[in-house]
Coordinates of C-alpha atoms in Angstrom, one line a residue:
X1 CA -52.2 19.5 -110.2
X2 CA -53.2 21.3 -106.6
X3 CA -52.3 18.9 -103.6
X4 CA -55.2 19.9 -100.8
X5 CA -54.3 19.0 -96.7
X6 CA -55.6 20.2 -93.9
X7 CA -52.4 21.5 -92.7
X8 CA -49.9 22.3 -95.0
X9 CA -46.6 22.6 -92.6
X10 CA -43.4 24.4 -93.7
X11 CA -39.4 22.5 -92.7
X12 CA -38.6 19.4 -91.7
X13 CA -36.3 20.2 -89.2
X14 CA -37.0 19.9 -84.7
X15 CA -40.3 22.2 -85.0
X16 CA -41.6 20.6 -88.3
X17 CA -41.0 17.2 -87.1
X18 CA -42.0 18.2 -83.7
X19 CA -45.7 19.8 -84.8
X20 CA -46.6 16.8 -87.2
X21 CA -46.2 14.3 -83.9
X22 CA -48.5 16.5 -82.2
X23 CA -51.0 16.6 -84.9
X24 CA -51.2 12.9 -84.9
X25 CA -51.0 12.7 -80.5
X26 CA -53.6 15.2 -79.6
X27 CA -56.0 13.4 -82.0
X28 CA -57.0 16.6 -84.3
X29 CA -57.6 14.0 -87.4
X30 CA -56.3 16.1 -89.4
X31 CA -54.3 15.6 -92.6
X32 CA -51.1 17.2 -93.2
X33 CA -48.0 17.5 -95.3
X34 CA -44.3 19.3 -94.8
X35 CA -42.8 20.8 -97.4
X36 CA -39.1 20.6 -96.9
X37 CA -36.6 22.2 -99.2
X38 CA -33.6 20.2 -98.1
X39 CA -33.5 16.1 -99.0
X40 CA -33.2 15.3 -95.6
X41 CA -35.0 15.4 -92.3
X42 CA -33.0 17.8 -89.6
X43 CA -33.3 21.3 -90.6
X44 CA -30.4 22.9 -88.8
X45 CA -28.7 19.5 -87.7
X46 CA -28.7 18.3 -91.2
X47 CA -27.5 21.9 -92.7
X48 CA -24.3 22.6 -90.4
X49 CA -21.5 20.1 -90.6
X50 CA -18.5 21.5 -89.2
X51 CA -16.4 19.9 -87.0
X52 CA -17.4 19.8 -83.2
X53 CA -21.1 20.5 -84.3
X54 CA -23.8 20.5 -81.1
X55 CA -26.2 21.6 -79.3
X56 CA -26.0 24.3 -76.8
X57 CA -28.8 23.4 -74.9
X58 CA -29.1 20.6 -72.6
X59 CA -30.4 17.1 -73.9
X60 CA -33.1 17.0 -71.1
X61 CA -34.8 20.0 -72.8
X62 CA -33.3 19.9 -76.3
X63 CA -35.5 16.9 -76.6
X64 CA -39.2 16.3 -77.5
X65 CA -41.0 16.4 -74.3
X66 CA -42.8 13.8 -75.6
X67 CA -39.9 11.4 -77.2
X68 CA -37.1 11.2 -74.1
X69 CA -33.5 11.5 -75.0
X70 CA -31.9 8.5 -73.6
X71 CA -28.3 9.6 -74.2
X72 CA -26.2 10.5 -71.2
X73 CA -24.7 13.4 -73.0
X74 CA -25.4 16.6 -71.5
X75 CA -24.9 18.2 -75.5
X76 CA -25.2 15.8 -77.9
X77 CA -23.1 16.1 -81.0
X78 CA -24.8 17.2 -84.6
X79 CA -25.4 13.5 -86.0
X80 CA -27.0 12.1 -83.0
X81 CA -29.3 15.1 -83.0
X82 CA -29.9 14.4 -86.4
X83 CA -30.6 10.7 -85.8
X84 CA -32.8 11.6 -83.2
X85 CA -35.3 13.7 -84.7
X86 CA -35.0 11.1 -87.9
X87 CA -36.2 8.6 -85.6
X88 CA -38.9 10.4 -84.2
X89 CA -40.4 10.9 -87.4
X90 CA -40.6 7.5 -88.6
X91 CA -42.0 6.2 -85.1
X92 CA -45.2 8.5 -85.6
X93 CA -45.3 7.6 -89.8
X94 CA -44.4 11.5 -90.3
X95 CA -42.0 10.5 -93.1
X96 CA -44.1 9.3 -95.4
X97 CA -45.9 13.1 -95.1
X98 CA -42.6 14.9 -96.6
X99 CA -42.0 16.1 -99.9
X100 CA -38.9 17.0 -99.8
X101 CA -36.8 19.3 -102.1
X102 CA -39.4 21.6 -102.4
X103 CA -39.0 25.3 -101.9
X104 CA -41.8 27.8 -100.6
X105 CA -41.9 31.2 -102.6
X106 CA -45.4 32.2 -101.9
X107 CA -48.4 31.4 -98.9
X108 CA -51.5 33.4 -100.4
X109 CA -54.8 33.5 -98.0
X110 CA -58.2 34.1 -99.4
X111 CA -60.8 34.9 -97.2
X112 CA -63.4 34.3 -99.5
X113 CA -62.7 30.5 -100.4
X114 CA -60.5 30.4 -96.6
X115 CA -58.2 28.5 -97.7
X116 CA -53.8 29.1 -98.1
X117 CA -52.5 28.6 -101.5
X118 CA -48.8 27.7 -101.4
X119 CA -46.2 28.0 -104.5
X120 CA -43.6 25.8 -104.3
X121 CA -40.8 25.1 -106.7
X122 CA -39.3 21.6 -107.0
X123 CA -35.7 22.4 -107.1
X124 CA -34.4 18.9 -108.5
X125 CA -37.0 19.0 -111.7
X126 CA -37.0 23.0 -111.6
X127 CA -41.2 22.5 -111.3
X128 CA -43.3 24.6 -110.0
X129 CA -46.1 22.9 -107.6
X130 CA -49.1 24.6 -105.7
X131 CA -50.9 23.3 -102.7
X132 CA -53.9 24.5 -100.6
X133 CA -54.8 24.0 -97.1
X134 CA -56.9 25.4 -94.0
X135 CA -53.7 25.7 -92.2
X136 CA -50.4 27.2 -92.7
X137 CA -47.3 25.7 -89.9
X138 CA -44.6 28.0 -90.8
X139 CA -41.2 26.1 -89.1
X140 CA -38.3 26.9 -90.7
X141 CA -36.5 29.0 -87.9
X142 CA -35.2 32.5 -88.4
X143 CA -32.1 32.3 -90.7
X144 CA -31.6 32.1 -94.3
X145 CA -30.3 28.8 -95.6
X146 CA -28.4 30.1 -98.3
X147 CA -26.0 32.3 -96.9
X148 CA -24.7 33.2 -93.4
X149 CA -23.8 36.4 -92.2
X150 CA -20.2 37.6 -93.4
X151 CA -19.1 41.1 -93.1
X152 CA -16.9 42.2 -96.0
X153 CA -13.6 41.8 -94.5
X154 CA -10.9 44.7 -94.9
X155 CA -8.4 43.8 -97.6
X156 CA -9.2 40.1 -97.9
X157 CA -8.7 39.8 -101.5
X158 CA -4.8 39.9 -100.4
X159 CA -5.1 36.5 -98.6
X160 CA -4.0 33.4 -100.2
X161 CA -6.0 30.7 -97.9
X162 CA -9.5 29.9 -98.0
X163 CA -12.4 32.0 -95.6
X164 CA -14.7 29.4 -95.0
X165 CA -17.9 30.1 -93.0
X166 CA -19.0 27.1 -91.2
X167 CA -22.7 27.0 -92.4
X168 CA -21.2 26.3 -96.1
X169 CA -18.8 24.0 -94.8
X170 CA -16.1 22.1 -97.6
X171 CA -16.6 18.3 -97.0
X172 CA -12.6 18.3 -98.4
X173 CA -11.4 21.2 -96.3
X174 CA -8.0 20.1 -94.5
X175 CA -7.0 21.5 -91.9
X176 CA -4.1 19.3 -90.7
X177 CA -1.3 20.6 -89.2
X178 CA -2.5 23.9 -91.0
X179 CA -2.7 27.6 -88.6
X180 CA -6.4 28.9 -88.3
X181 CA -7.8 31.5 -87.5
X182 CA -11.7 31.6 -86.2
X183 CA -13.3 35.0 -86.2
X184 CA -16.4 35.0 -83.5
X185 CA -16.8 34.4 -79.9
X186 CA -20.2 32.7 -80.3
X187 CA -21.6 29.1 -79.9
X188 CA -20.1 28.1 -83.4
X189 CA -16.7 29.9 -82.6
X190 CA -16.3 28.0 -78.9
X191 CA -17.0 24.9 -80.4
X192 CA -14.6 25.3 -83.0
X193 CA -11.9 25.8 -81.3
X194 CA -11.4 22.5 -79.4
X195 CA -12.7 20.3 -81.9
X196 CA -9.8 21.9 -84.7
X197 CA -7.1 21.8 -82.2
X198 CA -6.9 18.5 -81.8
X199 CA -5.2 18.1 -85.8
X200 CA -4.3 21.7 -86.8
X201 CA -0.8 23.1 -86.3
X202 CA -2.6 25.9 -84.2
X203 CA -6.1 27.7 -83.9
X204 CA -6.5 31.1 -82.9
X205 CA -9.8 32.5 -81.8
X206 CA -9.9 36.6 -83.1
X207 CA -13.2 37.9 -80.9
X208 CA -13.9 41.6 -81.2
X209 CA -15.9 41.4 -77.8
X210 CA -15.8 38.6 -75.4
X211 CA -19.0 36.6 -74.4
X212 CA -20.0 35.0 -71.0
X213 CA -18.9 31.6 -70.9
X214 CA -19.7 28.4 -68.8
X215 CA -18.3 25.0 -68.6
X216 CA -20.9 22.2 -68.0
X217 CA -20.1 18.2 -67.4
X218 CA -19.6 16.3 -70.6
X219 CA -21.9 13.5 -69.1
X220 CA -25.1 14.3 -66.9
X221 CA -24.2 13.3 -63.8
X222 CA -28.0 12.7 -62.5
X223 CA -28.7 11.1 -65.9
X224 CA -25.9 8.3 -65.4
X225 CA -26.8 7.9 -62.4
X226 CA -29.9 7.2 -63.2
X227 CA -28.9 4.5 -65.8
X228 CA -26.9 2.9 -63.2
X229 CA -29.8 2.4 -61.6
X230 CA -31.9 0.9 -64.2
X231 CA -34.6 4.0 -63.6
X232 CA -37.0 4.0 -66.9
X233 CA -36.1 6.1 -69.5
X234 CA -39.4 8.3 -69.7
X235 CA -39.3 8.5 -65.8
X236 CA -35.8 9.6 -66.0
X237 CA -36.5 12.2 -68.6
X238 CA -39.2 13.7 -66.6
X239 CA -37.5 14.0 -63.6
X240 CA -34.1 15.7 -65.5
X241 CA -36.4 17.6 -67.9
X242 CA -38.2 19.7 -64.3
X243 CA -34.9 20.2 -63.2
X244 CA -33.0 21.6 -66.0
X245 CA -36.2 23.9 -66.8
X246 CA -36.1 25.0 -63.0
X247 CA -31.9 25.7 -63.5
X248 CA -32.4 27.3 -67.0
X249 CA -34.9 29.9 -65.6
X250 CA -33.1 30.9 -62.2
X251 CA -29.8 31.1 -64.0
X252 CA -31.4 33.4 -66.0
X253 CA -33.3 35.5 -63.3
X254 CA -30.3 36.1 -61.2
X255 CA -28.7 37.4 -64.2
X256 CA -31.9 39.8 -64.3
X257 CA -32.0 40.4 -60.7
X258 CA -28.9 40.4 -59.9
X259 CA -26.2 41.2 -62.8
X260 CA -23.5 41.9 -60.6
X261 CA -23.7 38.3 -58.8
X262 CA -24.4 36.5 -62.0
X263 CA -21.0 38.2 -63.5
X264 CA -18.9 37.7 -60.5
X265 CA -20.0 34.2 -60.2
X266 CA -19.7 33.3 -64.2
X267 CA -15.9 35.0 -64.7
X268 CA -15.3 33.0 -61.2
X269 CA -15.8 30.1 -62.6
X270 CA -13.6 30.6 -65.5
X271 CA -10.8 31.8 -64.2
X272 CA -10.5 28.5 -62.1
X273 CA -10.7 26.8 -65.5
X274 CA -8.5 29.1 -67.4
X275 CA -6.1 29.6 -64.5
X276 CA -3.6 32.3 -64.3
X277 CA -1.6 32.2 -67.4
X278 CA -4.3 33.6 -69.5
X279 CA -5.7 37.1 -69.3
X280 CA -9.7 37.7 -67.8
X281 CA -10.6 40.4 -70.0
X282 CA -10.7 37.6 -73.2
X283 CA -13.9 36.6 -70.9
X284 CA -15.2 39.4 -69.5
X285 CA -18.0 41.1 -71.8
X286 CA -19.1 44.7 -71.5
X287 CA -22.8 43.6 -71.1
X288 CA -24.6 41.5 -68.4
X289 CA -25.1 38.1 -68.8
X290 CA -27.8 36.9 -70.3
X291 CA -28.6 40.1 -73.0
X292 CA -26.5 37.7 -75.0
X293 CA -26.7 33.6 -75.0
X294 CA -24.8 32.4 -72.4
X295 CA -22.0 29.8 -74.4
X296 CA -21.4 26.3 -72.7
X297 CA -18.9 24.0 -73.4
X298 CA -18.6 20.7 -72.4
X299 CA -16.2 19.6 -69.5
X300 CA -14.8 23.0 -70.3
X301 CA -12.9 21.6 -73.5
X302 CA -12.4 25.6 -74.7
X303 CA -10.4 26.3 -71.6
X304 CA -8.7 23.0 -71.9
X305 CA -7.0 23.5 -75.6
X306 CA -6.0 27.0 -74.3
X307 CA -3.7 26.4 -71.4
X308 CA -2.3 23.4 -73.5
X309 CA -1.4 25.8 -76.2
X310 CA -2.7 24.4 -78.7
X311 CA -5.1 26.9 -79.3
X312 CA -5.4 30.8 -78.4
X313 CA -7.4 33.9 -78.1
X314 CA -7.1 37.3 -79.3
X315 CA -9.4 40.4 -78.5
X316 CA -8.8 43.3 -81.1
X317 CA -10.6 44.4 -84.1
X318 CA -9.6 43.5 -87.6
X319 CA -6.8 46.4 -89.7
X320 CA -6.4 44.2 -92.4
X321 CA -6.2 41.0 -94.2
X322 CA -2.5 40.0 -95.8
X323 CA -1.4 37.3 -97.8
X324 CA -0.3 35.5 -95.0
X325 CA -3.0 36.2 -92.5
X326 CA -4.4 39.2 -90.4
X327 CA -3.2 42.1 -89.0
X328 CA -5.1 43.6 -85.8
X329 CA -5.4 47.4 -85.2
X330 CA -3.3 46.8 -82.3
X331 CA -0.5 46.0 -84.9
X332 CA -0.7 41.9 -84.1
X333 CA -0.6 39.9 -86.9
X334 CA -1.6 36.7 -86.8
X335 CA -0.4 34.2 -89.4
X336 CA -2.9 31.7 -90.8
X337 CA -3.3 29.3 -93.6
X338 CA -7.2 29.0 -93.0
X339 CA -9.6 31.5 -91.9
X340 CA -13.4 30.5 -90.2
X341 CA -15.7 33.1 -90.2
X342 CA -17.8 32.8 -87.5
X343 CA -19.6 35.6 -87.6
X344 CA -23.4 34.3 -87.3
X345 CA -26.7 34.4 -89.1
X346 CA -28.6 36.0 -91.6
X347 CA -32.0 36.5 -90.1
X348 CA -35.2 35.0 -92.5
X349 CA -38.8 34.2 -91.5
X350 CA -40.2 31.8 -93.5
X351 CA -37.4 30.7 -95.7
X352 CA -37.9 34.2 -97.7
X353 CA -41.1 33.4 -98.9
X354 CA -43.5 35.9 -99.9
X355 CA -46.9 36.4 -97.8
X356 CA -50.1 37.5 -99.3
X357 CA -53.5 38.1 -97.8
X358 CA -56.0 38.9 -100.0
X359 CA -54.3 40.1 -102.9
X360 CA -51.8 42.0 -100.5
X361 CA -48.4 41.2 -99.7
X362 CA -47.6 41.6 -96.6
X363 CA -44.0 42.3 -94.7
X364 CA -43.5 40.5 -91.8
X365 CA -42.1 43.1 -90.0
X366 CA -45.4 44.8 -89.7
X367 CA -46.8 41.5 -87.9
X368 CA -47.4 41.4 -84.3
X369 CA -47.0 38.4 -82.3
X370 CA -50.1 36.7 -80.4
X371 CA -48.8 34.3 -77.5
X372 CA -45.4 34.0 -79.3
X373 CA -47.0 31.7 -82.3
X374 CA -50.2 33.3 -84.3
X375 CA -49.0 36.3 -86.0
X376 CA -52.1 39.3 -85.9
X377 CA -54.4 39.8 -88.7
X378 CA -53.3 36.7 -90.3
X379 CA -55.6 34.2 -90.3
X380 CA -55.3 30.6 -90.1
X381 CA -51.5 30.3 -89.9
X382 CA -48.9 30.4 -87.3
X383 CA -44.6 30.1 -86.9
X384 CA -42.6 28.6 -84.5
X385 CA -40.2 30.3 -83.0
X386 CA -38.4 28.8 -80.2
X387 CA -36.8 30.2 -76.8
X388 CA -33.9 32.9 -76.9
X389 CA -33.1 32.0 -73.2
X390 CA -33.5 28.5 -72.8
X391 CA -34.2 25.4 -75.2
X392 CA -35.5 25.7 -78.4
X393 CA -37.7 22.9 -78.4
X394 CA -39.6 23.9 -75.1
X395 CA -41.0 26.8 -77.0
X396 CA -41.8 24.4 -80.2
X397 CA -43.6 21.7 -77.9
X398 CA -45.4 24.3 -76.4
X399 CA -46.6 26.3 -79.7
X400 CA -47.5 22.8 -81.1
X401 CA -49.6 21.7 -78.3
X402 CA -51.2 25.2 -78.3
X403 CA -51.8 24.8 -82.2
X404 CA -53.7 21.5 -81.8
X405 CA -55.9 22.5 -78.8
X406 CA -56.7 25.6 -81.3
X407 CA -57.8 22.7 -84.2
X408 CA -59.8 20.9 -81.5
X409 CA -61.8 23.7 -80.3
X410 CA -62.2 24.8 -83.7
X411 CA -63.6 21.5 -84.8
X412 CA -65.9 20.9 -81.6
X413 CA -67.4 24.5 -81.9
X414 CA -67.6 24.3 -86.4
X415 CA -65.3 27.1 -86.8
X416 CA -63.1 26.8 -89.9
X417 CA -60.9 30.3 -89.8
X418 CA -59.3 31.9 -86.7
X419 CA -57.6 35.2 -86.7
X420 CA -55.8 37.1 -83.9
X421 CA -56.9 40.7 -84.0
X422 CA -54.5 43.1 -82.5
X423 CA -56.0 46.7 -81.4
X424 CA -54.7 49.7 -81.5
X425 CA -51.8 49.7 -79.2
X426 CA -50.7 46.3 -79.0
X427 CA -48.3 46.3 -81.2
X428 CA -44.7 48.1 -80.3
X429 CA -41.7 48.9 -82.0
X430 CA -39.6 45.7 -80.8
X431 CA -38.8 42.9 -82.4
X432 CA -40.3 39.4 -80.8
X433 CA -36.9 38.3 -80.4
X434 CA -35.2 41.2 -79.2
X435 CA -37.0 42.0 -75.7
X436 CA -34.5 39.2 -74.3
X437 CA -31.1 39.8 -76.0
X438 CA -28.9 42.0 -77.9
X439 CA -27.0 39.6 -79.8
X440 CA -25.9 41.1 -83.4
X441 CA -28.2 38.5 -85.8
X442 CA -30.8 39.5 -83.2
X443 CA -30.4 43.7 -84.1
X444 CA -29.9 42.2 -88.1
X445 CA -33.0 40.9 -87.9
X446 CA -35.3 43.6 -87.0
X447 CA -35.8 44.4 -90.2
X448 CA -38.1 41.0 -91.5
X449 CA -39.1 40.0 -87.7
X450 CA -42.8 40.2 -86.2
X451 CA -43.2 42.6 -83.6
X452 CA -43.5 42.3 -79.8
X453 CA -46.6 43.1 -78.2
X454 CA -47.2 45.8 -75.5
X455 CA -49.7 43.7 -73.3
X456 CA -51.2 40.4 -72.2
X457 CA -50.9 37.7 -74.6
X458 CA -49.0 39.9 -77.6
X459 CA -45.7 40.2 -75.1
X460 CA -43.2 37.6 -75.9
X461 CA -41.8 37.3 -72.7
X462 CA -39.5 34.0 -73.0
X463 CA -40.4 31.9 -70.1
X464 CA -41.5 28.4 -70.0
X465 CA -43.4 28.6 -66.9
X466 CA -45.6 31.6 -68.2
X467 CA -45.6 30.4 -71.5
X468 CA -46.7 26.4 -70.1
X469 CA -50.0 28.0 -68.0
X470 CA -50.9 30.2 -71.7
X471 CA -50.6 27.6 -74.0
X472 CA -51.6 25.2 -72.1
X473 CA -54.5 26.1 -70.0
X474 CA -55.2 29.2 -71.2
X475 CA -58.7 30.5 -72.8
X476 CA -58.5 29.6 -76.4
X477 CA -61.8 32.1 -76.8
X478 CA -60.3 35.3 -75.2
X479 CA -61.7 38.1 -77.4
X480 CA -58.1 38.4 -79.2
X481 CA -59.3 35.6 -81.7
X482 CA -62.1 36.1 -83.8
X483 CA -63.7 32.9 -85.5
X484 CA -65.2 32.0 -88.4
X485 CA -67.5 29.7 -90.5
X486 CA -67.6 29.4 -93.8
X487 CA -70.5 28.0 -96.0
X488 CA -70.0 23.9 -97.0
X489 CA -70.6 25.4 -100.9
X490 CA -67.1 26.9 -100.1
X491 CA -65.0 23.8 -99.1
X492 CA -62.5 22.6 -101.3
X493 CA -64.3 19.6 -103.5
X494 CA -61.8 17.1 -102.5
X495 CA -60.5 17.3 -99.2
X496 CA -58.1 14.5 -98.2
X497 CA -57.8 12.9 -94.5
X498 CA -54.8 11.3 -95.5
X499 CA -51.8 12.4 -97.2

């Protein structure tokens, strides 16, 4: 049996969640379904459950733009993210629109009936199901779900303890009064560290470079305050929302403009937390801030658990695992019972999923990006990708409100397929996600993500305030998209306006 929607969107996670509200606030009457592969809404926040799990972004802007955060925390924890975006979808009915446990291994477009055909495999009854639509939401984020990035790691068949990476993370792993060791100086590592400290004996963090680090109030400050005086919630959110925008983008064009500032000021700042006992060059990276994500922990709760002692931090490069831990090349050994590879992501556009136009598959590496959400010369279909720089979900709110204007004007003018046309030039040797930052899954990823564009609307430029005047307000007919109709002879028989 072939399931027909309008708009056949892919994950259930922020974006997923976030673009079906959209369909249903901006009015576009269309029908839709997600297709979600795990048995749970969340995406990312129902995937990773280590300990200490958050966001790195602030709640202000982590959160819907149209659904305020209400929480006083300035990053919530995992579950409460989790809950949130649960609870968003069953206030606009998106629920009942989810199949989930359903795995995408092929989108195939056909110009001639202009429709997307989508394979799916049912992964508890091993079925395989197909679906058409106009549409094709691709919202699954970059990585692979499956597996995370994990380098082989030089004679670690010798050790006796587990290496846990903390995507695949063992419900019954105890760590109690056990050493650990964390390899990684990312977002994972950092928050890691504190949260592990408080039971095991002692955690070490092993970081082969060090990355920029800043400590942030556990609580918003202006948010409490604004609680304390009874100020309504959407009110509230507005008002912290502009700000922490307008904060995110000048802390991130100093560091463009001015490098040497942003550096003095961000290892200032840490030494007055880490105070003298502990060595600088731990925090002092090689690069300037900001061609990496700036870390942020909360009431600086990294620094805290390393002048107590409870925890510490090691910069060297790995000789050897033994049986009873790792050796560095500086001839260090650390001892551990438990070692957390925190080592990042494996980079995946569309949860693996083949692409096909026309009988043709296509690699998405040969894609270039149109205003950071259509992908050129593939028609009717676009991902969401969120910022590198700043919140996630700015980017997704943004692409989603973009997407619906694009179904409007479509629907007011009789157009049924749109296609961004790149010309020759437009397209450059980039990635879309690596004009910003350097970071390692970044480089990894080059080799399955779009391209960045050269001019105008194909540069992915990452910022909000550029991005909110496109999307927004922006021509939808700019002679990039070229539109369609197709004959009512062509139509699928049995389109549903409900599903």
């Amino acid at each position: 049996m072939t399931r027909h929607v309008d708009v056949l969107i892919i994950g259930a996670g922020l974006s997923g969640i976030g673009m079906a509200c959209h369909l249903t606030r901006e009015g576009t009457g269309r029908s839709y379904v997600i297709l979600e592969r795990r048995t749970a809404i969340g995406g990312t926040w129902d995937l990773f459950r280590y300990p200490g799990i958050r966001s790195d972004s602030d709640m202000y802007t982590f959160g819907y733009g149209f659904r305020p955060w209400n929480g006083t925390r300035v990053l919530a924890d995992g579950p409460h993210i989790r809950q949130y975006v649960a609870d968003t979808a069953a206030e606009y009915g998106v629920s009942e629109h989810i199949r989930f446990g359903r795995r995408m291994t092929e989108a195939s477009w056909s110009s001639e009936a202009g429709i997307w055909t989508v394979t799916a495999i049912d992964e508890q009854s091993g079925e395989t199901e197909t679906y058409t639509s106009n549409f094709l939401v691709g919202c699954t984020g970059y990585y692979d779900y499956d597996k995370g990035y994990r380098p082989d790691f030089p004679g670690e068949e010798k050790f006796r303890g587990p290496i846990v990476h903390p995507q695949h993370w063992p419900e019954d792993l105890d760590y109690r009064g056990k050493r650990v060791v964390v390899i990684g100086s990312g977002a994972t590592a950092i928050t890691l560290i504190p949260a592990m400290s408080r039971d095991a004996a002692h955690v070490t963090m092993l970081q082969r470079s060090p990355t920029y680090i800043t400590a942030l109030p556990a609580e918003d400050p202006v948010a409490v305050g604004f609680k304390a005086a009874k100020v309504p919630d959407a009110i509230a959110y507005r008002i912290g929302r502009a700000r922490n925008i307008a904060l995110q983008r000048a802390s991130f064009q100093l560091s463009r403009t001015n490098p040497k500032l942003s550096r003095k000021l961000l290892l200032s700042a840490v030494r007055m937390q880490v105070g003298s006992g502990i060595d600088m060059r731990h925090f002092s990276p090689k690069y300037d801030p900001w061609d990496q994500r700036l870390c942020v922990v909360p009431n600086g709760d990294l620094f805290k658990v390393l002048r107590e002692g409870s925890a510490s931090i090691a910069t060297d490069r790995i000789e050897t695992f033994t049986e009873t831990g790792i050796r560095l090349e500086s001839g260090e050994e650390l001892e551990a019972d438990i070692v957390i590879s925190a080592t990042g992501l494996t980079v995946q556009i569309l949860g693996g999923a083949q692409v096909v136009i026309d009988g043709e598959p296509v690699q998405t590496r040969d894609l270039v990006a149109y205003k950071g959400a259509l992908l050129g010369g593939v028609p009717n279909a676009m991902i969401v990708l969120g910022y590198t720089n700043a919140s996630w979900t700015l980017k997704a709110d943004l692409a989603a409100e973009y997407f619906c204007r694009l179904l409007n004007h479509m629907r007011s003018h009789g157009y049924s397929t749109v296609v961004a046309v790149p010309r020759e030039g437009d397209r450059s040797e980039h990635s879309m996600m690596g004009g910003a930052l350097t970071s390692g899954y970044i480089q990894r990823g080059d080799a399955v993500m779009p391209r960045q564009g050269t001019r105008g609307p194909w540069q992915v430029i990452n910022n909000y305030f550029r991005d909110r005047k496109l999307l927004r307000k922006g021509a939808i007919e700019d002679g990039v998209l070229e539109f369609g109709r197709r004959p009512a002879a062509t139509r699928p028989a049995a389109e549903s306006r409900s599903a």
